[in-house]
Amino acid sequence: MPVITYRQALNDAFAEELTRDENVFLMGEEVAQYNGAYKVTEGLWERFGSKRVIDTPISEAAFLGLCVGAAMMGLRPVVELMFWSFAYVGFDQIINNAGCIRYMSGGLINVPMVIRGPANGGTNVGATHSHTPENFLANTPGLKVVCPATPYDAKGLMISSIRDNDTVCFMENTLLYGDLGEVPEGAYTIPLGVAEVKREGIDVSLIAHGRAVLTCLAAAEILSAEHGVEAEVVDLRSIRPLDEETILNSVAKTHRAVLVDENKPFCGVSSQIAALLAEHAFDDLDAPILRVTALDAPAIYSMPLEKLQLPDAQAVVAKVLSSF
Amino acid sequence: MPRTLSLPSKTKKTAAKKAARPVASKVAAKKAILQATLKAIPKATSKTAPKSAKVPVKAVTKAKSVAPEKVTLTASSKAEFSKSPFNSSLKPAQKINFLREMLRIRRFEQQALKYYNQGIMGGFLHLYNGQESVAVGTASLMNGHDEIITAYRDHGHALAVGMGMNECMAELFGKGTGCSKGKGGSMHFFAPDKHYWGGHGIVAGQTPLGLGLAFAIKYKKDKGCAVAFLGDGAVNQGVFSECLNMAALMELPIVFVIENNGYSMGTSLERSSAIRHSLASRAEGFDVDWSLCSGFDLYELRASLGEAMEKARTRYRPHVLEVATYRYYGHSVADANAKKYRSPEEIELYKTERDPITLWQNQLLAENVITQVGIDKIDAEAKAEAAAAAEFGIASPWPPEESIFEGIYHEVDHKTEAGQTGRFFFSE
């Protein structure tokens, strides 16, 4: 199986869908002639032309709204936010329009679009470029939220998202774009709402999404090698819809849950998972639900301190050991 | 026919100079503009064609900086508007139908107001009374490929494109038989099968959606254009400026219609907007064509908008049309200050002298297209239809509880494979 980057996996997904469905188009700042600020759309403008791969001015509200309007008419926009942090400029279009129009029209109108881009901290660019809004968006019934951790998942989930008839907020990660992984050629889909156990274990469940999954895998190796603890790593892959069954099955097996989340702790994704476990896994748990999240402060610029703000493998290991 | 804006004459210059003087003279100047505007607009009681129909122009002298070839004011006399290619071939039955549609909107709104005031109907209620000609005129120009979208004062547009009074009234009452199954309310009517894309509650939030409609029309090579309505208050939202830029940049077939009723909620145009020439002329900076028209006269509205729509359809030229209009009620019925931020005399003046329905009735009477008996009959039918719709709304059942979780995700509603993996809703 070919080994390609997370970035290339996404690029391949776009090429597959642009070829398959003429209603699919890509839009965003620098996606066409510049080849993408992070080169995720590299080569696509050259291959598919200006009708299908479209540069926009720096006007998030207008081009997000344009894509909602085009999707209402049956097109399938895949719109890039250079950073998900920039979504806040166009939040009205995402929440009120993409998120609510289907409901407010009594189901008459669909908004089949993908809003995508990186949503991560840890890149030494300060608070305004380091937001992780998956919790905000997942808080809106009507939107779906997907956060792939690996190249294989990125491609399969992107193809599913483009074919989905609802709006999908697809969150990538600039720190993962260069990661390598095995990815099949051609189109394949991974359903939204299906988590994956990325590592099996019996002693504790590490539950995460996005880059935090990789942090958990690294922590699990340390736990196994140095502490004799076999951790199971559950990758949520999509936040909404949420695969509760896989989460609950894992905790029923391990009787311990440590939630690892680059989202902030207050009303973050991990808060929702904790509520789920408290409601449905109370009798299975041998220890309190513990969390390792981003520190509850705006993303700091200073590099060594920023590293402290995000969960790392050592912090996860320490948290797991504290539960025994 | 449209004519190019000529430089103001000497006498006009003097008047405008006065008007442009700051602070102390500003209020007086604005009053003068209002008076001038009112004088220029055809009177409801007058049966003779006035010399000109212009919308307010704050400081005419400053219009010099506007590239003359870009600025077209609409034709100067009512007689010319009636001869416009968009009006000259109108059949009497069509003209009568315009009257019927305007009366239907007015009677619908009055029925809604009655039940709202009784406390039987909830929500917000932004009435369209006084502006009926704009929606009816626009709907009458749609060619089957055109798409329209508006903000929260949306009942008029909904009825004009052919939505039924029953479904609209039931929606106001929050009933399951409503056009949005009781999930949208007054501000959120939709009828995609009638090319009507809402009905949107956030000021100017609909403007980029209109851009998307136009984008899709062009993408699919359809033979239509998009018409996106917004109010004079919406012009000050940033997203509208973004839209103008993108419309021009991407050469999208869209007409933005500013329904300028003079007030963004309780704030008058003068207090909300810095204006060089008009609201529409802001388009100048984006290389978007613009024009002004009086919305009180249906012929003028059709002539001006028809031309803009045709240009959008055939040449992908976006356009901003600013329509002078007036609302008789407050921003919404809940607007407690509706008669405080404007004088009762002003409201009365518009009602008696600029009412688009009365003006159109007089026009049709003058053309011998209809008799007063005929008008009364249509009005009685509209009243009866609206009353029956209210009864329908009241008698309709509430939406069933289980419908709370319907209409959120397509994949869930349709029980597709994608709608069955994972949990979508998190209530117990």
Tab-separated table of N, CA and C in Angstrom, chain A residues 191-299:
chain	number	residue	atom	x	y	z
A	191	PRO	N	-17.212	5.784	7.502
A	191	PRO	CA	-18.429	6.462	7.955
A	191	PRO	C	-18.174	7.423	9.106
A	192	LEU	N	-18.880	8.549	9.110
A	192	LEU	CA	-18.823	9.465	10.246
A	192	LEU	C	-19.576	8.799	11.397
A	193	GLY	N	-19.090	9.020	12.604
A	193	GLY	CA	-19.774	8.441	13.761
A	193	GLY	C	-19.282	7.053	14.111
A	194	VAL	N	-18.152	6.661	13.552
A	194	VAL	CA	-17.569	5.363	13.901
A	194	VAL	C	-16.161	5.605	14.433
A	195	ALA	N	-15.977	5.378	15.724
A	195	ALA	CA	-14.658	5.548	16.335
A	195	ALA	C	-13.802	4.328	16.000
A	196	GLU	N	-12.521	4.444	16.283
A	196	GLU	CA	-11.652	3.288	16.030
A	196	GLU	C	-10.747	3.068	17.241
A	197	VAL	N	-10.638	1.806	17.618
A	197	VAL	CA	-9.666	1.468	18.655
A	197	VAL	C	-8.314	1.376	17.961
A	198	LYS	N	-7.453	2.335	18.237
A	198	LYS	CA	-6.171	2.407	17.527
A	198	LYS	C	-5.117	1.523	18.206
A	199	ARG	N	-5.356	1.185	19.465
A	199	ARG	CA	-4.455	0.261	20.157
A	199	ARG	C	-5.293	-0.457	21.197
A	200	GLU	N	-5.182	-1.747	21.231
A	200	GLU	CA	-5.966	-2.491	22.217
A	200	GLU	C	-5.218	-2.571	23.540
A	201	GLY	N	-5.966	-2.578	24.619
A	201	GLY	CA	-5.356	-2.677	25.948
A	201	GLY	C	-6.407	-3.098	26.949
A	202	ILE	N	-5.992	-3.394	28.167
A	202	ILE	CA	-6.947	-3.908	29.152
A	202	ILE	C	-6.985	-3.090	30.443
A	203	ASP	N	-6.030	-2.179	30.624
A	203	ASP	CA	-5.909	-1.533	31.935
A	203	ASP	C	-6.554	-0.146	32.024
A	204	VAL	N	-6.562	0.579	30.929
A	204	VAL	CA	-7.119	1.938	30.939
A	204	VAL	C	-7.509	2.320	29.509
A	205	SER	N	-8.578	3.094	29.384
A	205	SER	CA	-8.971	3.607	28.064
A	205	SER	C	-8.504	5.043	27.928
A	206	LEU	N	-7.690	5.292	26.913
A	206	LEU	CA	-7.322	6.679	26.584
A	206	LEU	C	-8.225	7.097	25.427
A	207	ILE	N	-9.021	8.135	25.647
A	207	ILE	CA	-10.008	8.525	24.644
A	207	ILE	C	-9.650	9.902	24.123
A	208	ALA	N	-9.526	10.016	22.790
A	208	ALA	CA	-9.002	11.263	22.213
A	208	ALA	C	-9.491	11.427	20.785
A	209	HIS	N	-9.200	12.605	20.232
A	209	HIS	CA	-9.461	12.845	18.808
A	209	HIS	C	-8.344	13.716	18.253
A	210	GLY	N	-8.161	13.658	16.936
A	210	GLY	CA	-7.131	14.479	16.297
A	210	GLY	C	-5.739	14.108	16.780
A	211	ARG	N	-4.877	15.103	16.854
A	211	ARG	CA	-3.477	14.847	17.187
A	211	ARG	C	-3.317	14.214	18.567
A	212	ALA	N	-4.249	14.467	19.468
A	212	ALA	CA	-4.156	13.883	20.810
A	212	ALA	C	-4.159	12.354	20.761
A	213	VAL	N	-4.709	11.789	19.692
A	213	VAL	CA	-4.681	10.326	19.530
A	213	VAL	C	-3.224	9.847	19.445
A	214	LEU	N	-2.417	10.602	18.704
A	214	LEU	CA	-1.004	10.216	18.552
A	214	LEU	C	-0.270	10.364	19.882
A	215	THR	N	-0.636	11.385	20.625
A	215	THR	CA	-0.068	11.578	21.966
A	215	THR	C	-0.405	10.368	22.838
A	216	CYS	N	-1.638	9.914	22.721
A	216	CYS	CA	-2.072	8.744	23.507
A	216	CYS	C	-1.309	7.491	23.103
A	217	LEU	N	-1.099	7.324	21.805
A	217	LEU	CA	-0.368	6.135	21.335
A	217	LEU	C	1.059	6.142	21.867
A	218	ALA	N	1.665	7.315	21.878
A	218	ALA	CA	3.030	7.426	22.408
A	218	ALA	C	3.024	7.133	23.904
A	219	ALA	N	2.033	7.665	24.598
A	219	ALA	CA	1.933	7.441	26.052
A	219	ALA	C	1.717	5.955	26.337
A	220	ALA	N	0.910	5.321	25.501
A	220	ALA	CA	0.614	3.897	25.707
A	220	ALA	C	1.874	3.053	25.590
A	221	GLU	N	2.753	3.432	24.681
A	221	GLU	CA	4.013	2.693	24.531
A	221	GLU	C	4.866	2.825	25.788
A	222	ILE	N	4.922	4.036	26.324
A	222	ILE	CA	5.698	4.264	27.554
A	222	ILE	C	5.084	3.491	28.717
A	223	LEU	N	3.768	3.560	28.807
A	223	LEU	CA	3.077	2.862	29.905
A	223	LEU	C	3.348	1.364	29.859
A	224	SER	N	3.356	0.843	28.646
A	224	SER	CA	3.571	-0.593	28.484
A	224	SER	C	5.015	-0.968	28.813
A	225	ALA	N	5.941	-0.202	28.244
A	225	ALA	CA	7.362	-0.536	28.387
A	225	ALA	C	7.874	-0.276	29.797
A	226	GLU	N	7.435	0.817	30.416
A	226	GLU	CA	8.038	1.232	31.674
A	226	GLU	C	7.197	0.924	32.907
A	227	HIS	N	5.876	0.737	32.693
A	227	HIS	CA	5.009	0.603	33.871
A	227	HIS	C	4.121	-0.627	33.828
A	228	GLY	N	4.222	-1.383	32.774
A	228	GLY	CA	3.416	-2.590	32.695
A	228	GLY	C	1.923	-2.333	32.598
A	229	VAL	N	1.578	-1.147	32.144
A	229	VAL	CA	0.159	-0.809	31.996
A	229	VAL	C	-0.200	-0.881	30.511
A	230	GLU	N	-1.228	-1.654	30.173
A	230	GLU	CA	-1.645	-1.766	28.774
A	230	GLU	C	-2.851	-0.859	28.538
A	231	ALA	N	-2.581	0.217	27.852
A	231	ALA	CA	-3.656	1.204	27.596
A	231	ALA	C	-4.334	0.914	26.256
A	232	GLU	N	-5.633	1.111	26.256
A	232	GLU	CA	-6.387	1.042	24.993
A	232	GLU	C	-6.588	2.473	24.507
A	233	VAL	N	-6.354	2.693	23.210
A	233	VAL	CA	-6.510	4.048	22.679
A	233	VAL	C	-7.719	4.085	21.749
A	234	VAL	N	-8.697	4.901	22.126
A	234	VAL	CA	-9.903	5.055	21.311
A	234	VAL	C	-9.829	6.394	20.576
A	235	ASP	N	-9.853	6.314	19.249
A	235	ASP	CA	-9.850	7.525	18.419
A	235	ASP	C	-11.297	7.829	18.021
A	236	LEU	N	-11.800	8.939	18.495
A	236	LEU	CA	-13.215	9.267	18.212
A	236	LEU	C	-13.473	9.473	16.719
A	237	ARG	N	-12.504	10.038	16.040
A	237	ARG	CA	-12.577	10.373	14.604
A	237	ARG	C	-13.675	11.386	14.274
A	238	SER	N	-14.886	11.158	14.728
A	238	SER	CA	-15.875	12.232	14.570
A	238	SER	C	-16.469	12.545	15.930
A	239	ILE	N	-16.715	13.836	16.157
A	239	ILE	CA	-17.243	14.303	17.445
A	239	ILE	C	-18.763	14.279	17.409
A	240	ARG	N	-19.306	14.716	16.278
A	240	ARG	CA	-20.758	14.661	16.090
A	240	ARG	C	-21.015	14.233	14.653
A	241	PRO	N	-21.616	13.092	14.381
A	241	PRO	CA	-22.123	12.123	15.352
A	241	PRO	C	-20.995	11.460	16.148
A	242	LEU	N	-21.361	10.996	17.327
A	242	LEU	CA	-20.387	10.424	18.259
A	242	LEU	C	-20.639	8.931	18.418
A	243	ASP	N	-19.573	8.166	18.363
A	243	ASP	CA	-19.682	6.712	18.520
A	243	ASP	C	-19.605	6.370	20.008
A	244	GLU	N	-20.726	6.434	20.672
A	244	GLU	CA	-20.745	6.165	22.112
A	244	GLU	C	-20.481	4.704	22.425
A	245	GLU	N	-20.919	3.862	21.525
A	245	GLU	CA	-20.820	2.429	21.776
A	245	GLU	C	-19.362	1.994	21.946
A	246	THR	N	-18.523	2.441	21.047
A	246	THR	CA	-17.107	2.058	21.118
A	246	THR	C	-16.466	2.586	22.403
A	247	ILE	N	-16.828	3.806	22.776
A	247	ILE	CA	-16.295	4.396	24.016
A	247	ILE	C	-16.717	3.547	25.220
A	248	LEU	N	-18.014	3.271	25.282
A	248	LEU	CA	-18.545	2.540	26.442
A	248	LEU	C	-18.012	1.106	26.490
A	249	ASN	N	-17.894	0.473	25.331
A	249	ASN	CA	-17.344	-0.891	25.297
A	249	ASN	C	-15.920	-0.927	25.827
A	250	SER	N	-15.163	0.095	25.438
A	250	SER	CA	-13.767	0.129	25.874
A	250	SER	C	-13.676	0.290	27.393
A	251	VAL	N	-14.466	1.202	27.924
A	251	VAL	CA	-14.418	1.458	29.367
A	251	VAL	C	-14.968	0.259	30.147
A	252	ALA	N	-15.944	-0.429	29.564
A	252	ALA	CA	-16.476	-1.633	30.217
A	252	ALA	C	-15.390	-2.694	30.331
A	253	LYS	N	-14.444	-2.655	29.394
A	253	LYS	CA	-13.348	-3.621	29.406
A	253	LYS	C	-12.230	-3.207	30.362
A	254	THR	N	-11.867	-1.910	30.329
A	254	THR	CA	-10.681	-1.476	31.083
A	254	THR	C	-11.012	-0.922	32.475
A	255	HIS	N	-12.231	-0.463	32.674
A	255	HIS	CA	-12.701	0.095	33.949
A	255	HIS	C	-12.013	1.396	34.353
A	256	ARG	N	-11.279	1.983	33.428
A	256	ARG	CA	-10.641	3.268	33.718
A	256	ARG	C	-10.693	4.123	32.464
A	257	ALA	N	-10.892	5.417	32.647
A	257	ALA	CA	-10.919	6.305	31.482
A	257	ALA	C	-10.098	7.558	31.750
A	258	VAL	N	-9.173	7.826	30.839
A	258	VAL	CA	-8.444	9.095	30.859
A	258	VAL	C	-8.707	9.764	29.512
A	259	LEU	N	-9.268	10.950	29.571
A	259	LEU	CA	-9.648	11.661	28.352
A	259	LEU	C	-8.543	12.639	27.994
A	260	VAL	N	-8.073	12.579	26.772
A	260	VAL	CA	-6.960	13.435	26.344
A	260	VAL	C	-7.471	14.322	25.212
A	261	ASP	N	-7.283	15.637	25.391
A	261	ASP	CA	-7.995	16.570	24.529
A	261	ASP	C	-7.195	17.856	24.353
A	262	GLU	N	-6.900	18.225	23.094
A	262	GLU	CA	-6.221	19.507	22.842
A	262	GLU	C	-7.196	20.668	22.889
A	263	ASN	N	-8.460	20.353	23.018
A	263	ASN	CA	-9.503	21.344	23.265
A	263	ASN	C	-9.350	21.852	24.708
A	264	LYS	N	-9.918	23.006	24.997
A	264	LYS	CA	-9.865	23.514	26.374
A	264	LYS	C	-10.750	22.654	27.287
A	265	PRO	N	-10.472	22.694	28.578
A	265	PRO	CA	-11.222	21.794	29.472
A	265	PRO	C	-12.672	22.208	29.738
A	266	PHE	N	-12.925	23.521	29.753
A	266	PHE	CA	-14.258	23.974	30.165
A	266	PHE	C	-15.234	23.855	29.000
A	267	CYS	N	-16.228	23.015	29.172
A	267	CYS	CA	-17.216	22.772	28.113
A	267	CYS	C	-16.546	22.278	26.829
A	268	GLY	N	-15.455	21.575	26.976
A	268	GLY	CA	-14.756	21.029	25.816
A	268	GLY	C	-15.306	19.671	25.423
A	269	VAL	N	-14.700	19.081	24.402
A	269	VAL	CA	-15.151	17.754	23.953
A	269	VAL	C	-15.039	16.752	25.102
A	270	SER	N	-13.944	16.839	25.872
A	270	SER	CA	-13.751	15.872	26.955
A	270	SER	C	-14.843	16.005	28.014
A	271	SER	N	-15.401	17.198	28.161
A	271	SER	CA	-16.503	17.370	29.117
A	271	SER	C	-17.702	16.512	28.703
A	272	GLN	N	-17.956	16.500	27.384
A	272	GLN	CA	-19.084	15.719	26.878
A	272	GLN	C	-18.839	14.215	27.090
A	273	ILE	N	-17.588	13.781	26.840
A	273	ILE	CA	-17.274	12.356	27.016
A	273	ILE	C	-17.379	11.989	28.505
A	274	ALA	N	-16.932	12.904	29.342
A	274	ALA	CA	-17.013	12.644	30.787
A	274	ALA	C	-18.466	12.514	31.227
A	275	ALA	N	-19.317	13.371	30.688
A	275	ALA	CA	-20.741	13.291	31.035
A	275	ALA	C	-21.324	11.956	30.584
A	276	LEU	N	-20.931	11.562	29.391
A	276	LEU	CA	-21.405	10.280	28.857
A	276	LEU	C	-21.018	9.124	29.777
A	277	LEU	N	-19.748	9.124	30.202
A	277	LEU	CA	-19.264	8.032	31.054
A	277	LEU	C	-19.934	8.069	32.424
A	278	ALA	N	-20.123	9.287	32.939
A	278	ALA	CA	-20.765	9.403	34.249
A	278	ALA	C	-22.190	8.852	34.196
A	279	GLU	N	-22.857	9.086	33.069
A	279	GLU	CA	-24.237	8.638	32.941
A	279	GLU	C	-24.348	7.150	32.648
A	280	HIS	N	-23.444	6.655	31.804
A	280	HIS	CA	-23.643	5.303	31.283
A	280	HIS	C	-22.583	4.284	31.689
A	281	ALA	N	-21.501	4.727	32.315
A	281	ALA	CA	-20.442	3.768	32.651
A	281	ALA	C	-20.085	3.834	34.133
A	282	PHE	N	-20.958	4.422	34.908
A	282	PHE	CA	-20.664	4.634	36.327
A	282	PHE	C	-20.295	3.330	37.027
A	283	ASP	N	-21.063	2.311	36.762
A	283	ASP	CA	-20.821	1.027	37.441
A	283	ASP	C	-19.580	0.298	36.928
A	284	ASP	N	-19.141	0.683	35.736
A	284	ASP	CA	-17.951	0.024	35.172
A	284	ASP	C	-16.660	0.619	35.703
A	285	LEU	N	-16.737	1.841	36.196
A	285	LEU	CA	-15.507	2.563	36.518
A	285	LEU	C	-14.936	2.161	37.873
A	286	ASP	N	-13.615	1.902	37.884
A	286	ASP	CA	-12.916	1.610	39.133
A	286	ASP	C	-12.186	2.840	39.661
A	287	ALA	N	-12.224	3.933	38.900
A	287	ALA	CA	-11.515	5.154	39.309
A	287	ALA	C	-12.247	6.345	38.708
A	288	PRO	N	-12.037	7.528	39.263
A	288	PRO	CA	-12.677	8.706	38.666
A	288	PRO	C	-12.236	8.894	37.218
A	289	ILE	N	-13.107	9.514	36.449
A	289	ILE	CA	-12.738	9.883	35.078
A	289	ILE	C	-11.710	11.009	35.176
A	290	LEU	N	-10.602	10.858	34.494
A	290	LEU	CA	-9.559	11.891	34.547
A	290	LEU	C	-9.373	12.510	33.171
A	291	ARG	N	-8.863	13.736	33.170
A	291	ARG	CA	-8.669	14.432	31.894
A	291	ARG	C	-7.287	15.057	31.801
A	292	VAL	N	-6.746	15.019	30.588
A	292	VAL	CA	-5.550	15.801	30.262
A	292	VAL	C	-5.948	16.664	29.075
A	293	THR	N	-6.045	17.948	29.273
A	293	THR	CA	-6.516	18.830	28.193
A	293	THR	C	-5.528	19.961	27.982
A	294	ALA	N	-5.812	20.793	26.988
A	294	ALA	CA	-5.063	22.046	26.865
A	294	ALA	C	-5.269	22.828	28.157
A	295	LEU	N	-4.237	23.554	28.581
A	295	LEU	CA	-4.410	24.361	29.785
A	295	LEU	C	-5.433	25.460	29.527
A	296	ASP	N	-6.122	25.841	30.588
A	296	ASP	CA	-7.270	26.737	30.432
A	296	ASP	C	-6.847	28.205	30.364
A	297	ALA	N	-6.091	28.497	29.332
A	297	ALA	CA	-5.643	29.871	29.084
A	297	ALA	C	-5.568	30.042	27.573
A	298	PRO	N	-5.634	31.264	27.074
A	298	PRO	CA	-5.418	31.441	25.629
A	298	PRO	C	-4.059	30.879	25.239
A	299	ALA	N	-3.945	30.433	23.999
A	299	ALA	CA	-2.671	29.874	23.542
A	299	ALA	C	-1.591	30.943	23.672
